[in-house]
XYZ file of C-alpha atoms in Angstrom:
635
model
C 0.000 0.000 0.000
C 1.445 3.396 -1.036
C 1.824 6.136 1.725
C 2.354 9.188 0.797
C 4.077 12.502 2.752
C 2.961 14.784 4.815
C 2.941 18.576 2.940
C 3.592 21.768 4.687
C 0.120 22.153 5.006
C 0.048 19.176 7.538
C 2.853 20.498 9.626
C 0.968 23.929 10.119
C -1.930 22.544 10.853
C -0.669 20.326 13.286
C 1.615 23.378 14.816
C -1.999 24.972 15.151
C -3.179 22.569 16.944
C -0.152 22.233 19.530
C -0.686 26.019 19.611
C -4.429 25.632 20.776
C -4.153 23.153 23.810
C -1.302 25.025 24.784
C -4.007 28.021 24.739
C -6.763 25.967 26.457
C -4.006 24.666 29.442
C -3.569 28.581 29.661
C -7.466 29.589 29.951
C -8.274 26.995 32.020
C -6.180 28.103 34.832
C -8.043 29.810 38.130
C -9.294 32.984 37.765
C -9.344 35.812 40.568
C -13.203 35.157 41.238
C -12.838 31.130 41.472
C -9.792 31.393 43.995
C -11.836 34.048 46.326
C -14.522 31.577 46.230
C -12.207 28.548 47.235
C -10.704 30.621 50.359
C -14.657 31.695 51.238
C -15.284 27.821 51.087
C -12.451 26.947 53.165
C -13.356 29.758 55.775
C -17.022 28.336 56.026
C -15.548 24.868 56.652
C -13.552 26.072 59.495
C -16.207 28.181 60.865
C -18.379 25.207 60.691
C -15.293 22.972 62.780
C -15.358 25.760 65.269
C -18.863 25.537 65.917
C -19.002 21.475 66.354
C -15.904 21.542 68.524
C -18.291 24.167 70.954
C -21.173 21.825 70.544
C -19.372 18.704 71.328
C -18.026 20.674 74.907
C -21.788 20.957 75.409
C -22.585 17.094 74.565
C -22.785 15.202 78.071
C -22.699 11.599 79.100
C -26.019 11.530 80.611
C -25.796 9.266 83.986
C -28.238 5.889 84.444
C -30.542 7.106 87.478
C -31.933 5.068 89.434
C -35.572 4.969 90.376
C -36.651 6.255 93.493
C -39.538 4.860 95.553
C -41.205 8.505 94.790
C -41.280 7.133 91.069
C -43.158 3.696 91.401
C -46.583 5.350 90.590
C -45.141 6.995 88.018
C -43.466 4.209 86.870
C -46.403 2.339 87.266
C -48.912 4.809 85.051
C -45.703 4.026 82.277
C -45.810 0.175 82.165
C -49.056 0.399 81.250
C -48.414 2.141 77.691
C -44.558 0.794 77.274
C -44.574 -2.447 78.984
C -40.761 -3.420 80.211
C -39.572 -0.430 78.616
C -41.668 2.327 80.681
C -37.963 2.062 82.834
C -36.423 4.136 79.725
C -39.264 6.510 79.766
C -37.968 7.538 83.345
C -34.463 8.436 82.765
C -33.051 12.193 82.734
C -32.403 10.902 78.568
C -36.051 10.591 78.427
C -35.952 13.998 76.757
C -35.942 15.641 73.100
C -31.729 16.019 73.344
C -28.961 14.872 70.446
C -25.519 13.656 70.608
C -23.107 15.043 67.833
C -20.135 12.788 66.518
C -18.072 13.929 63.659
C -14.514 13.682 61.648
C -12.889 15.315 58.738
C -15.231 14.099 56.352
C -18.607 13.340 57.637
C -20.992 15.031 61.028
C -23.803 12.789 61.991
C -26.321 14.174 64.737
C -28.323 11.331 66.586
C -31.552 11.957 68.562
C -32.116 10.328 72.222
C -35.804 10.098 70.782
C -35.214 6.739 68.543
C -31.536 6.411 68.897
C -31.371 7.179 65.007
C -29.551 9.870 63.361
C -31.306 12.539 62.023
C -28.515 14.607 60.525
C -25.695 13.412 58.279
C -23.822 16.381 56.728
C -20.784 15.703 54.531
C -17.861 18.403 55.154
C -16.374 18.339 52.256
C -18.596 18.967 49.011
C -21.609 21.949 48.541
C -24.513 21.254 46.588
C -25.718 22.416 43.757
C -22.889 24.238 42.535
C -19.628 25.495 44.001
C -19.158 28.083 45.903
C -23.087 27.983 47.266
C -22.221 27.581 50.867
C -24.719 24.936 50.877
C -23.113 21.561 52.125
C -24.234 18.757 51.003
C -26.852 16.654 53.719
C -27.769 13.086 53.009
C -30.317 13.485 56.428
C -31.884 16.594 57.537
C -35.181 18.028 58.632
C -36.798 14.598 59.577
C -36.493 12.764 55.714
C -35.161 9.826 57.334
C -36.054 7.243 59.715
C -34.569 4.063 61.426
C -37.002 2.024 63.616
C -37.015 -1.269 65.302
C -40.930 -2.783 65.381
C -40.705 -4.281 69.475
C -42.935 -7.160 69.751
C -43.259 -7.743 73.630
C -44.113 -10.745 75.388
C -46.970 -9.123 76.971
C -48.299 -8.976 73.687
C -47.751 -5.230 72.629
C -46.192 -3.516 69.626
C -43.774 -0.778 70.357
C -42.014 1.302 67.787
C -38.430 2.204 68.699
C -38.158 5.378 66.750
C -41.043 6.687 69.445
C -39.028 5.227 72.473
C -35.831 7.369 74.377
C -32.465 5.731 74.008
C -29.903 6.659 76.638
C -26.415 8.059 74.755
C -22.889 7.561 76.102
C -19.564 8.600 74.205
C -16.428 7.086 74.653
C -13.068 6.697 72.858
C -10.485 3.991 72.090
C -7.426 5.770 70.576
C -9.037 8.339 68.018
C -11.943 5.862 67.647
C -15.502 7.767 68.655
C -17.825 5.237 70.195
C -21.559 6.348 71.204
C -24.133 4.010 72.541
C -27.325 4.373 72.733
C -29.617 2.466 75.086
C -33.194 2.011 74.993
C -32.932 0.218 78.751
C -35.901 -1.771 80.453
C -33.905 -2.325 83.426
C -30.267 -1.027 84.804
C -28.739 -3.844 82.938
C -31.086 -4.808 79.996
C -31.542 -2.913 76.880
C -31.637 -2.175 73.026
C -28.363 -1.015 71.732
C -27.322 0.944 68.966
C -23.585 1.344 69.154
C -22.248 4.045 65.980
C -18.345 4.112 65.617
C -16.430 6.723 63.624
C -13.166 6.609 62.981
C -11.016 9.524 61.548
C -11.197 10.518 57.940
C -13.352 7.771 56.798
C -17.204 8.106 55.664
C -17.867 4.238 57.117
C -19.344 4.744 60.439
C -19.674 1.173 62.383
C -23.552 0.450 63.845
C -23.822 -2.539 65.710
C -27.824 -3.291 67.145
C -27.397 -6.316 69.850
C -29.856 -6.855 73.013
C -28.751 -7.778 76.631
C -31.457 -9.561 79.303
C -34.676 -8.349 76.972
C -35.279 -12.774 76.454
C -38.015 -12.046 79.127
C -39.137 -8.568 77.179
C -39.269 -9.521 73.345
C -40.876 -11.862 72.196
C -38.529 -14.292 70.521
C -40.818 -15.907 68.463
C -39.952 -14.511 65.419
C -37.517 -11.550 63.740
C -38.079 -8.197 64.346
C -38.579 -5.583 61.555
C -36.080 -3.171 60.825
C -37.377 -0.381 58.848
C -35.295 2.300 57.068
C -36.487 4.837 54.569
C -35.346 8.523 53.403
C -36.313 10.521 51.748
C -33.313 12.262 48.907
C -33.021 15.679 48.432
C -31.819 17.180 45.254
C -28.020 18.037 45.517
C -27.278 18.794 41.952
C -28.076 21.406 39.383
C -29.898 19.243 37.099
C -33.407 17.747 38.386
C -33.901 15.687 35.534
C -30.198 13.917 35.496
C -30.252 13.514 39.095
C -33.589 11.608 38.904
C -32.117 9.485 36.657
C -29.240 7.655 38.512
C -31.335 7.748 42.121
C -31.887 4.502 42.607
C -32.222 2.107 45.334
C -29.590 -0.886 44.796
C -28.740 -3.744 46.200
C -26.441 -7.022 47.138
C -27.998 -10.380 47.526
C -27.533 -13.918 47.300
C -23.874 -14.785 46.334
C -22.221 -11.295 45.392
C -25.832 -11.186 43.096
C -25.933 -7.258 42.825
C -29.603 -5.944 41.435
C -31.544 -2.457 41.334
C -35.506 -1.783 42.224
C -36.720 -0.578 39.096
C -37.493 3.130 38.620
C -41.110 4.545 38.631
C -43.483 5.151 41.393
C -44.739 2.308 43.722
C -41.985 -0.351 42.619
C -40.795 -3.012 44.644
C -38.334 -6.028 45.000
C -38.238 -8.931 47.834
C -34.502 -10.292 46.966
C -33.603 -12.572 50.190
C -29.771 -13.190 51.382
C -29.115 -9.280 51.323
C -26.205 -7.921 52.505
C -25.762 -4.488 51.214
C -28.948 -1.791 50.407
C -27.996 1.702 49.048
C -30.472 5.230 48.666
C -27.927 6.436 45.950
C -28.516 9.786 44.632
C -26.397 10.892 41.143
C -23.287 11.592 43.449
C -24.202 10.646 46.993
C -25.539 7.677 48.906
C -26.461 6.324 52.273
C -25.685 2.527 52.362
C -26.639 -0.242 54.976
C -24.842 -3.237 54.782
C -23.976 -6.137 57.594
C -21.646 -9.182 58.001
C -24.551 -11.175 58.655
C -26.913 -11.030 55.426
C -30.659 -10.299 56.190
C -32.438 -13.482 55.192
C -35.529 -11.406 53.392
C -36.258 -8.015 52.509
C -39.161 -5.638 51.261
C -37.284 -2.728 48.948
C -39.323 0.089 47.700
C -38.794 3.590 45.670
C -40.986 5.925 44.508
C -40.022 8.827 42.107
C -41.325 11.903 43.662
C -40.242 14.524 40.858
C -43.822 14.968 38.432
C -43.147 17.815 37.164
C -39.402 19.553 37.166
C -41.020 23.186 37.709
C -42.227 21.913 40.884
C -40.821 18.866 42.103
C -37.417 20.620 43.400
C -36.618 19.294 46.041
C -36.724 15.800 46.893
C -35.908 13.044 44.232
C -37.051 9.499 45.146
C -38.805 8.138 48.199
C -36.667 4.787 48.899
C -38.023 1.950 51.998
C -36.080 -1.058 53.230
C -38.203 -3.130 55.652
C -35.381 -5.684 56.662
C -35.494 -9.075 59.508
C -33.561 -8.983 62.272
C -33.515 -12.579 63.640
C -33.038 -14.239 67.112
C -30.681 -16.109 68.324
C -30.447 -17.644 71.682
C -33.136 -15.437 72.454
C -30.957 -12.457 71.998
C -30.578 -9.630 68.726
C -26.668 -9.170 67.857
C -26.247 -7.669 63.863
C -22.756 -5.931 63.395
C -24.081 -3.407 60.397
C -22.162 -0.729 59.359
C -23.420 2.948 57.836
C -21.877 4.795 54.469
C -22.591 7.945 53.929
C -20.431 9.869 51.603
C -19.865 10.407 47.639
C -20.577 7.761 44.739
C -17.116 7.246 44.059
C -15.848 4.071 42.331
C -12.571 4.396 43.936
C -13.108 5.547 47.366
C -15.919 2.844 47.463
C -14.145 0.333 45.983
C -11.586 0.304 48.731
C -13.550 -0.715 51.321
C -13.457 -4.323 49.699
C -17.372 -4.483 50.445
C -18.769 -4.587 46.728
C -20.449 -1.145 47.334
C -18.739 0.195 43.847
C -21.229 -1.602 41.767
C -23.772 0.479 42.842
C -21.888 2.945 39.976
C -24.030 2.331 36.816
C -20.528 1.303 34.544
C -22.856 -0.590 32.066
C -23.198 -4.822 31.949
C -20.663 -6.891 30.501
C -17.889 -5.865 28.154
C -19.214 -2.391 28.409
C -18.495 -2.649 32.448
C -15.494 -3.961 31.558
C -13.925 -1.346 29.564
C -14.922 1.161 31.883
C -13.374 -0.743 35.044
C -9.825 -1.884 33.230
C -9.576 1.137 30.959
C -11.232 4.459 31.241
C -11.357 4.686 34.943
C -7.364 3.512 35.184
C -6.889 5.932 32.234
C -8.684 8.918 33.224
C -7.841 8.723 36.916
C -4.361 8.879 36.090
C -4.121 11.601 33.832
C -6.519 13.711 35.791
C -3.890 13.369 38.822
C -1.559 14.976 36.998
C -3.480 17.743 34.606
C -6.634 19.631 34.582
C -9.961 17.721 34.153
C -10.886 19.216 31.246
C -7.262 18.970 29.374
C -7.677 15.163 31.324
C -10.635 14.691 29.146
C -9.113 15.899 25.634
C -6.083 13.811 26.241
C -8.146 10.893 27.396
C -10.134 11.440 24.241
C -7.204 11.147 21.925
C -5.595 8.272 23.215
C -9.004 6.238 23.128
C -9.108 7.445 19.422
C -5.576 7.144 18.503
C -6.077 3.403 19.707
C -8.897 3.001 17.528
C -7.570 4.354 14.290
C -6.259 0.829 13.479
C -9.498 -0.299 13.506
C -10.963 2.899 11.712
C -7.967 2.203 8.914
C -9.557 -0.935 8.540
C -12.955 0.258 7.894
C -12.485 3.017 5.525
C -9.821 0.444 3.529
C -12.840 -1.872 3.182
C -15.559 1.004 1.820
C -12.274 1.672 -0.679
C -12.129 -1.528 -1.715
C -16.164 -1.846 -2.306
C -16.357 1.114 -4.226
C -13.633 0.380 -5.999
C -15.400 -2.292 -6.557
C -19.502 -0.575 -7.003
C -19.148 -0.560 -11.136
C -18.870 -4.319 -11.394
C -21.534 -5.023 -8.580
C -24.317 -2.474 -11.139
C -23.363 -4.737 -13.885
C -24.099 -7.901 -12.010
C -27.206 -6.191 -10.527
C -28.143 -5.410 -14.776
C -27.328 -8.619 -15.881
C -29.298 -10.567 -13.485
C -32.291 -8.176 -12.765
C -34.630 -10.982 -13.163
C -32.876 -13.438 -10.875
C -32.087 -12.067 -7.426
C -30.667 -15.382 -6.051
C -28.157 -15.536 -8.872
C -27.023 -11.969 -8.839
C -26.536 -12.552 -5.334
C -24.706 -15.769 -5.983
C -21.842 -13.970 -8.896
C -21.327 -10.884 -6.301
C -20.336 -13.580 -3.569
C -18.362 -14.823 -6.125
C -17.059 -11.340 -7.364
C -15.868 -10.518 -3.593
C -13.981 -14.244 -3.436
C -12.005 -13.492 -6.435
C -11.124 -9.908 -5.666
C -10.082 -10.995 -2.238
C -12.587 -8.689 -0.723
C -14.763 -9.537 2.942
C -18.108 -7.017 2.580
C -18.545 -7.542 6.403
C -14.784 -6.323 6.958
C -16.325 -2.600 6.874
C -19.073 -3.903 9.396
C -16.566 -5.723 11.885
C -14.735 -2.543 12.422
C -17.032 -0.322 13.559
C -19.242 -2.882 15.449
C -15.793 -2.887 17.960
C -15.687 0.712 18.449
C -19.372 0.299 19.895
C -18.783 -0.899 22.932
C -16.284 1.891 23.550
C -18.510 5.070 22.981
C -21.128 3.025 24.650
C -18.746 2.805 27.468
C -18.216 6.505 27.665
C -22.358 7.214 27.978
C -22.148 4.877 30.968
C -18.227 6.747 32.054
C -18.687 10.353 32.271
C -22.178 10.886 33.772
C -21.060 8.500 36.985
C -17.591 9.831 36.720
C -17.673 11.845 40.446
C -14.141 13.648 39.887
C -15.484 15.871 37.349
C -18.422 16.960 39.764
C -17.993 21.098 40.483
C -14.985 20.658 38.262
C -14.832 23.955 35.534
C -13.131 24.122 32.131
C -13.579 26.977 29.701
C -16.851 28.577 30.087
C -18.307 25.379 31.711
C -18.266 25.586 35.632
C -18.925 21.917 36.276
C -18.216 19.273 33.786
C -20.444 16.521 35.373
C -23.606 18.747 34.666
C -24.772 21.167 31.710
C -22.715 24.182 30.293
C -25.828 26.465 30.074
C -24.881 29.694 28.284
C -27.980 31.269 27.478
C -31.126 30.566 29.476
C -34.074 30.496 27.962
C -37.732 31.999 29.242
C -39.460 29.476 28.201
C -39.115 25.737 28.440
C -38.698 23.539 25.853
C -39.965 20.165 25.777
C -37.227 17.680 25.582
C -34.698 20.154 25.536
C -34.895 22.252 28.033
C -35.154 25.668 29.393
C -31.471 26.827 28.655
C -28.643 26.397 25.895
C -25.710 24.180 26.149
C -22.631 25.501 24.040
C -21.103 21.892 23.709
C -23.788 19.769 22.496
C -23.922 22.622 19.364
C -20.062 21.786 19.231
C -20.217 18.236 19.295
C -23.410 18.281 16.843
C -21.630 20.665 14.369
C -18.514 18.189 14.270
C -20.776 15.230 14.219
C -22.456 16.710 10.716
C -19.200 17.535 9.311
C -18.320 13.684 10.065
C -21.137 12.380 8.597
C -21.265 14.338 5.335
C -17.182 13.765 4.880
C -18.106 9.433 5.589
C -21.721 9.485 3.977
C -20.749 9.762 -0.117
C -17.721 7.074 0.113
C -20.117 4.732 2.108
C -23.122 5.227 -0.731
C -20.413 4.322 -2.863
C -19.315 1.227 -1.244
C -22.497 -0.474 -0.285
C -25.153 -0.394 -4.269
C -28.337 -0.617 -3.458
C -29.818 -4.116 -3.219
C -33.358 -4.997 -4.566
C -35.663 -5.322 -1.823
C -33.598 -3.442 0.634
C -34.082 0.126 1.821
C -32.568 2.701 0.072
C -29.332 2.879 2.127
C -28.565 6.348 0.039
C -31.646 8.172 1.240
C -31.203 6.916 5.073
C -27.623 8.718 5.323
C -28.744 11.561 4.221
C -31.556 11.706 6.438
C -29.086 10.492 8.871
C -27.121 13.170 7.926
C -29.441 16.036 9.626
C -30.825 13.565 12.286
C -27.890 12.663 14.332
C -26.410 16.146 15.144
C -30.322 17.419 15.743
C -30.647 14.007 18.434
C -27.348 15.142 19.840
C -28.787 18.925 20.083
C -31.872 17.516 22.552
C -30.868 14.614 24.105
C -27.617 15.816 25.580
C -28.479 19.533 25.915
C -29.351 18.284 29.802
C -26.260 16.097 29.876
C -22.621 16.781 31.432
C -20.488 18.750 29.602
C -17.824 16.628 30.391
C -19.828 13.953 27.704
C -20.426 16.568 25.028
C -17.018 17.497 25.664
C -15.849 14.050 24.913
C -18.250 13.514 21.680
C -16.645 16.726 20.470
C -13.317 16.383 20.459
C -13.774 12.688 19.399
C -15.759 13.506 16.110
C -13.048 16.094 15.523
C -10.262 13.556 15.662
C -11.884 10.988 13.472
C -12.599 13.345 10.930
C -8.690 14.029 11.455
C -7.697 10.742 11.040
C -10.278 10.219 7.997
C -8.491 12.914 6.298
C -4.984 11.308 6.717
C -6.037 7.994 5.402
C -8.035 8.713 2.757
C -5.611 11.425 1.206
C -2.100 9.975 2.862
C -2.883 6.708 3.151
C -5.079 4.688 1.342
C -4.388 5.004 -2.262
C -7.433 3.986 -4.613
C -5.469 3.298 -7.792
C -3.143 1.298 -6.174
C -6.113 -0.474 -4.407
C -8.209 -0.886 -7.737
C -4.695 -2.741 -9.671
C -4.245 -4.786 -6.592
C -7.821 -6.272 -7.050
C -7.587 -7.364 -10.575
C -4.469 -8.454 -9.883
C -6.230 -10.464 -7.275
C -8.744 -11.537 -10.000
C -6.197 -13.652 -12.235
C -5.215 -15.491 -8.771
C -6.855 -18.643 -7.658
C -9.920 -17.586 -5.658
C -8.701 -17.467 -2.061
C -11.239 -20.378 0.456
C -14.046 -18.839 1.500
C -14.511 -17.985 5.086
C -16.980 -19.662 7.093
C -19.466 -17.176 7.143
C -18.797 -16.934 3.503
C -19.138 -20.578 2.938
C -22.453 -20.704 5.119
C -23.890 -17.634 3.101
C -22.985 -19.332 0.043
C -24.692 -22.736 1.323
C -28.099 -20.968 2.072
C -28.046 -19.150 -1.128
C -27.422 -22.548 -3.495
C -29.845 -24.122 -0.686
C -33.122 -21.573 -1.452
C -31.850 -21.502 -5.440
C -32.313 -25.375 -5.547
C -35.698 -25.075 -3.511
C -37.052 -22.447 -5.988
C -36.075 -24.452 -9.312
C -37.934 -27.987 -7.636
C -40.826 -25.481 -6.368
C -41.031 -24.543 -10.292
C -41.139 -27.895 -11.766
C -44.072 -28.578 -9.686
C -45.552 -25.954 -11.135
């Protein structure tokens, strides 16, 4: 194959290229405005430190006290609603107080009134956009609830979250330990034990009973019931509804979802993980001992994205908590923190398939290349460079297979003129024109599937990249050019009106990335007209690309005018570099004179053996030729 040299042309254009990421590196560094809002940030964090370190001086380890003989009536009058817990009811804890425990990352507030936490605040990351104030809280304002159903052996149903646990802090090393007690005697309770240890968003929960054998009845599990209730975090409703979902772990490392709508529900059993995941966020329950059923529910709470703004999805988890010897003991643990692949992933508990990477090879290339890939080079350079370097390797990589492709349309419409003459001569008898084109191809040493082949590979990679960037939590908040976060839309103009399926605003690089995409398309759409003649009976391949043509950029106008930028960013600068490598091939590469000689040079050869798929196609066709000649001597 003839290659021919690069012009002066080439080397400019190239040197203009260099010329503009070196531009792009320079644009994309801080400006004035984003570094005053960093150092506000940083002084509302430490304001916020301040504050918990005065409200932990004002936490107390509330003493056990004992009751007096003035308390037996009312003691007494309390047996008769609570049963063997009235005893909790008379404790100085028997009050509307909370118990604070936080680290670097993550402040959880839990109430004496349930023993649950009711505030889970995570330090580090602000909703909705940076530089809002806002931090992020996964619990807040009474959206979640844990409770423990209490069957007693004097047949009566207590709920736990309406009963007053008794809190008590301690600490082993830097270790933060707080029990809470819901007691029925001085030495018999409930227990919820939380432990948080520094820097880390995993907060240990153990639930165990002491002495309650003669309390609870035993006679079958206690319910556990957990729901919440998600707030919005993020800028866009309509994204953010989309990844909420309630997940889950069951059976043997089995990992499922509950299916999104309103009113859906699953009953996996063996479960040893449930997540509320938000688009960036989540709030997971798992234990070492797997619940043996489980009721799962979510409801979508967003009906109409005018109105619906702030809460996303309603998720439930009604889970068993089983007896043994008479006594409760689960060692659970708590997540609550981002919906990171890596920092979830290295807890070793599964929890990172929760991020929606796509099933089988498409999970695949996202796990053992684009996350290694773009984690890497966005440790060393901006996100957004990160991204235009990550796109050009992926392509670069590719343009083998690309070569391949375009070499194949070459060599069929090199090729078209003898396939119209075989179409002429055998108008009448589709079978048999069929039959002398197989035969054609054979002889000219030509596959018509090799074009196919090609780009059915590259599939699963730019499916992979739908699946990457929208989970892809590093490029949350992150800004590059006039986009200030790359994991949700680059709005430049909004619009006073809404749009239906668009939107009420104007993203700047879906136009890119639909502009390059029709540039693509028209350069690709003639030469593959050319290599695949129309077939009688088929669609008019012709008229589809050019529909095509005008389609695909106007689909990528409205379907990702909602999406990340960092996506549209991606499409972009991938459609420019294939039509970059196009251009090299087809005018430095592939040359179609040399190509046309080789094939009727191939023509004098012996035909080359037929593939297999060849041989099978040619099999079926000589099979339905000999069926229609017997079906018309019947005749």
């Amino acid at each position: 194959m003839e290659e021919k040299k690069f012009d002066l042309n080439s080397i400019i254009g190239f040197v203009l290229i260099f010329g503009i990421l070196i531009w792009i590196m320079y644009q994309n560094q801080p400006s004035e405005k984003e570094i005053t809002a960093e150092k506000a940030k940083k002084e509302l964090v430490a304001k916020q430190e301040a504050q918990a370190e005065a409200d932990k001086t004002k936490t107390t380890v509330l003493p056990v006290a004992a009751v007096t003989p003035g308390d037996t009536v009312q003691l007494a009058q309390l047996q008769k609603k609570l049963g063997g817990f009235a005893y909790s009811a008379t404790l100085p804890s028997a009050k509307e107080s909370f118990t604070t425990i936080e680290n670097e990352k993550i402040k959880l507030k839990i109430a004496n009134k349930g023993g649950y936490i009711v505030e889970a605040t995570l330090k580090e990351f602000e909703k909705f956009e940076k530089g809002s104030g806002q931090l992020v809280e996964l619990i807040k304002d009474n959206n979640s609830n844990l409770n423990i159903q209490l069957l007693t052996t004097d047949n009566r149903t207590l709920n736990s979250k309406d009963l007053f646990f008794e809190p008590a802090i301690t600490k082993i090393g830097a270790d933060q330990i707080l029990t809470m007690r819901l007691k029925s005697g001085t030495s018999e309770f409930l227990e919820y034990k939380y432990t948080l240890r520094p820097n880390d968003y995993l907060v240990g929960f153990d639930i165990r009973s002491q002495g309650l054998n003669k309390v609870l009845n035993s006679a079958k599990p206690l319910d556990l019931v957990w729901d919440l209730k998600s707030y919005r975090n993020e800028k866009s409703i309509s994204i953010e509804k989309r990844f909420a979902q309630l997940e889950y772990e069951y059976g043997d490392e089995k990992y499922s979802s509950v299916s999104d709508g309103v009113g859906k529900e699953d009953t996996p059993e063996k479960v040893s993980y449930i997540a509320f995941k938000q688009h960036f966020f989540t709030a997971i329950l798992s234990t070492d001992k797997p619940f043996e059923k489980s009721k799962l529910q979510s409801d979508a709470l967003v009906k109409d994205e005018k109105i619906d703004t702030t809460y996303i999805k309603q998720f439930r988890a009604t889970v068993p908590l089983a007896f043994s010897n008479g006594e409760i003991d689960y060692k659970m643990s708590w997540y609550f923190g981002p919906a990171d692949y890596k920092v979830l992933k290295a807890y070793d508990k599964n929890f990172e398939k929760i991020i929606p990477l796509g099933w089988g090879i498409f999970g695949w290339i996202n796990k053992w290349i684009f996350i290694p890939l773009f984690g890497f080079l966005s440790s060393y350079i901006a996100y957004g460079i990160a991204i235009i370097i990550f796109t050009i390797i992926i392509k670069l990589a590719m343009s083998p297979i690309t070569y391949k492709s375009f070499l194949s349309q070459a060599k069929m419409k090199v090729l078209r003129p003898e396939i119209t003459e075989l179409g002429e001569k055998f108008k009448k008898d589709p079978m048999k024109k069929q039959q002398e084109t197989m035969k054609l191809y054979n002889k000219a040493g030509v596959n018509p599937m090799a074009g196919c082949i090609p780009a059915l590979i590259q599939l699963p990679f730019m499916y992979a990249s739908f699946q990457f960037f929208p989970s892809a939590f590093e490029l949350r908040q992150k800004g590059f050019l006039w986009a200030d976060d790359l994991s949700s839309f680059d709005s430049v103009v909004k619009l006073p009106f809404h749009i239906p399926l668009y939107g009420d605003h104007i993203s700047l690089f879906p136009i890119l990335a639909a502009i390059a995409i029709f540039f693509y398309m028209k350069m690709t759409s003639g030469d593959q007209q050319m290599a695949a003649p129309q077939q009688e009976g088929m669609p008019d391949m012709a008229k589809m690309m050019k529909i095509m043509i005008y389609v695909s950029p106007l689909m990528m106008l409205i379907f990702f005018n909602s999406y990340g930028a960092g996506l549209s960013l991606y499409n972009f600068i991938s459609n420019l570099i294939t039509i970059g490598i196009m251009f090299v091939i087809k005018n430095y590469i592939v040359d179609t004179d040399r190509i046309h000689a080789q094939i009727q040079e191939n023509k004098l050869k012996e035909p080359k053996k037929q593939g297999k798929f060849q041989q099978r196609l040619q099999e079926v066709m000589e099979q339905q030729e000999a069926a229609k000649k017997a079906q018309n001597k019947k005749k």
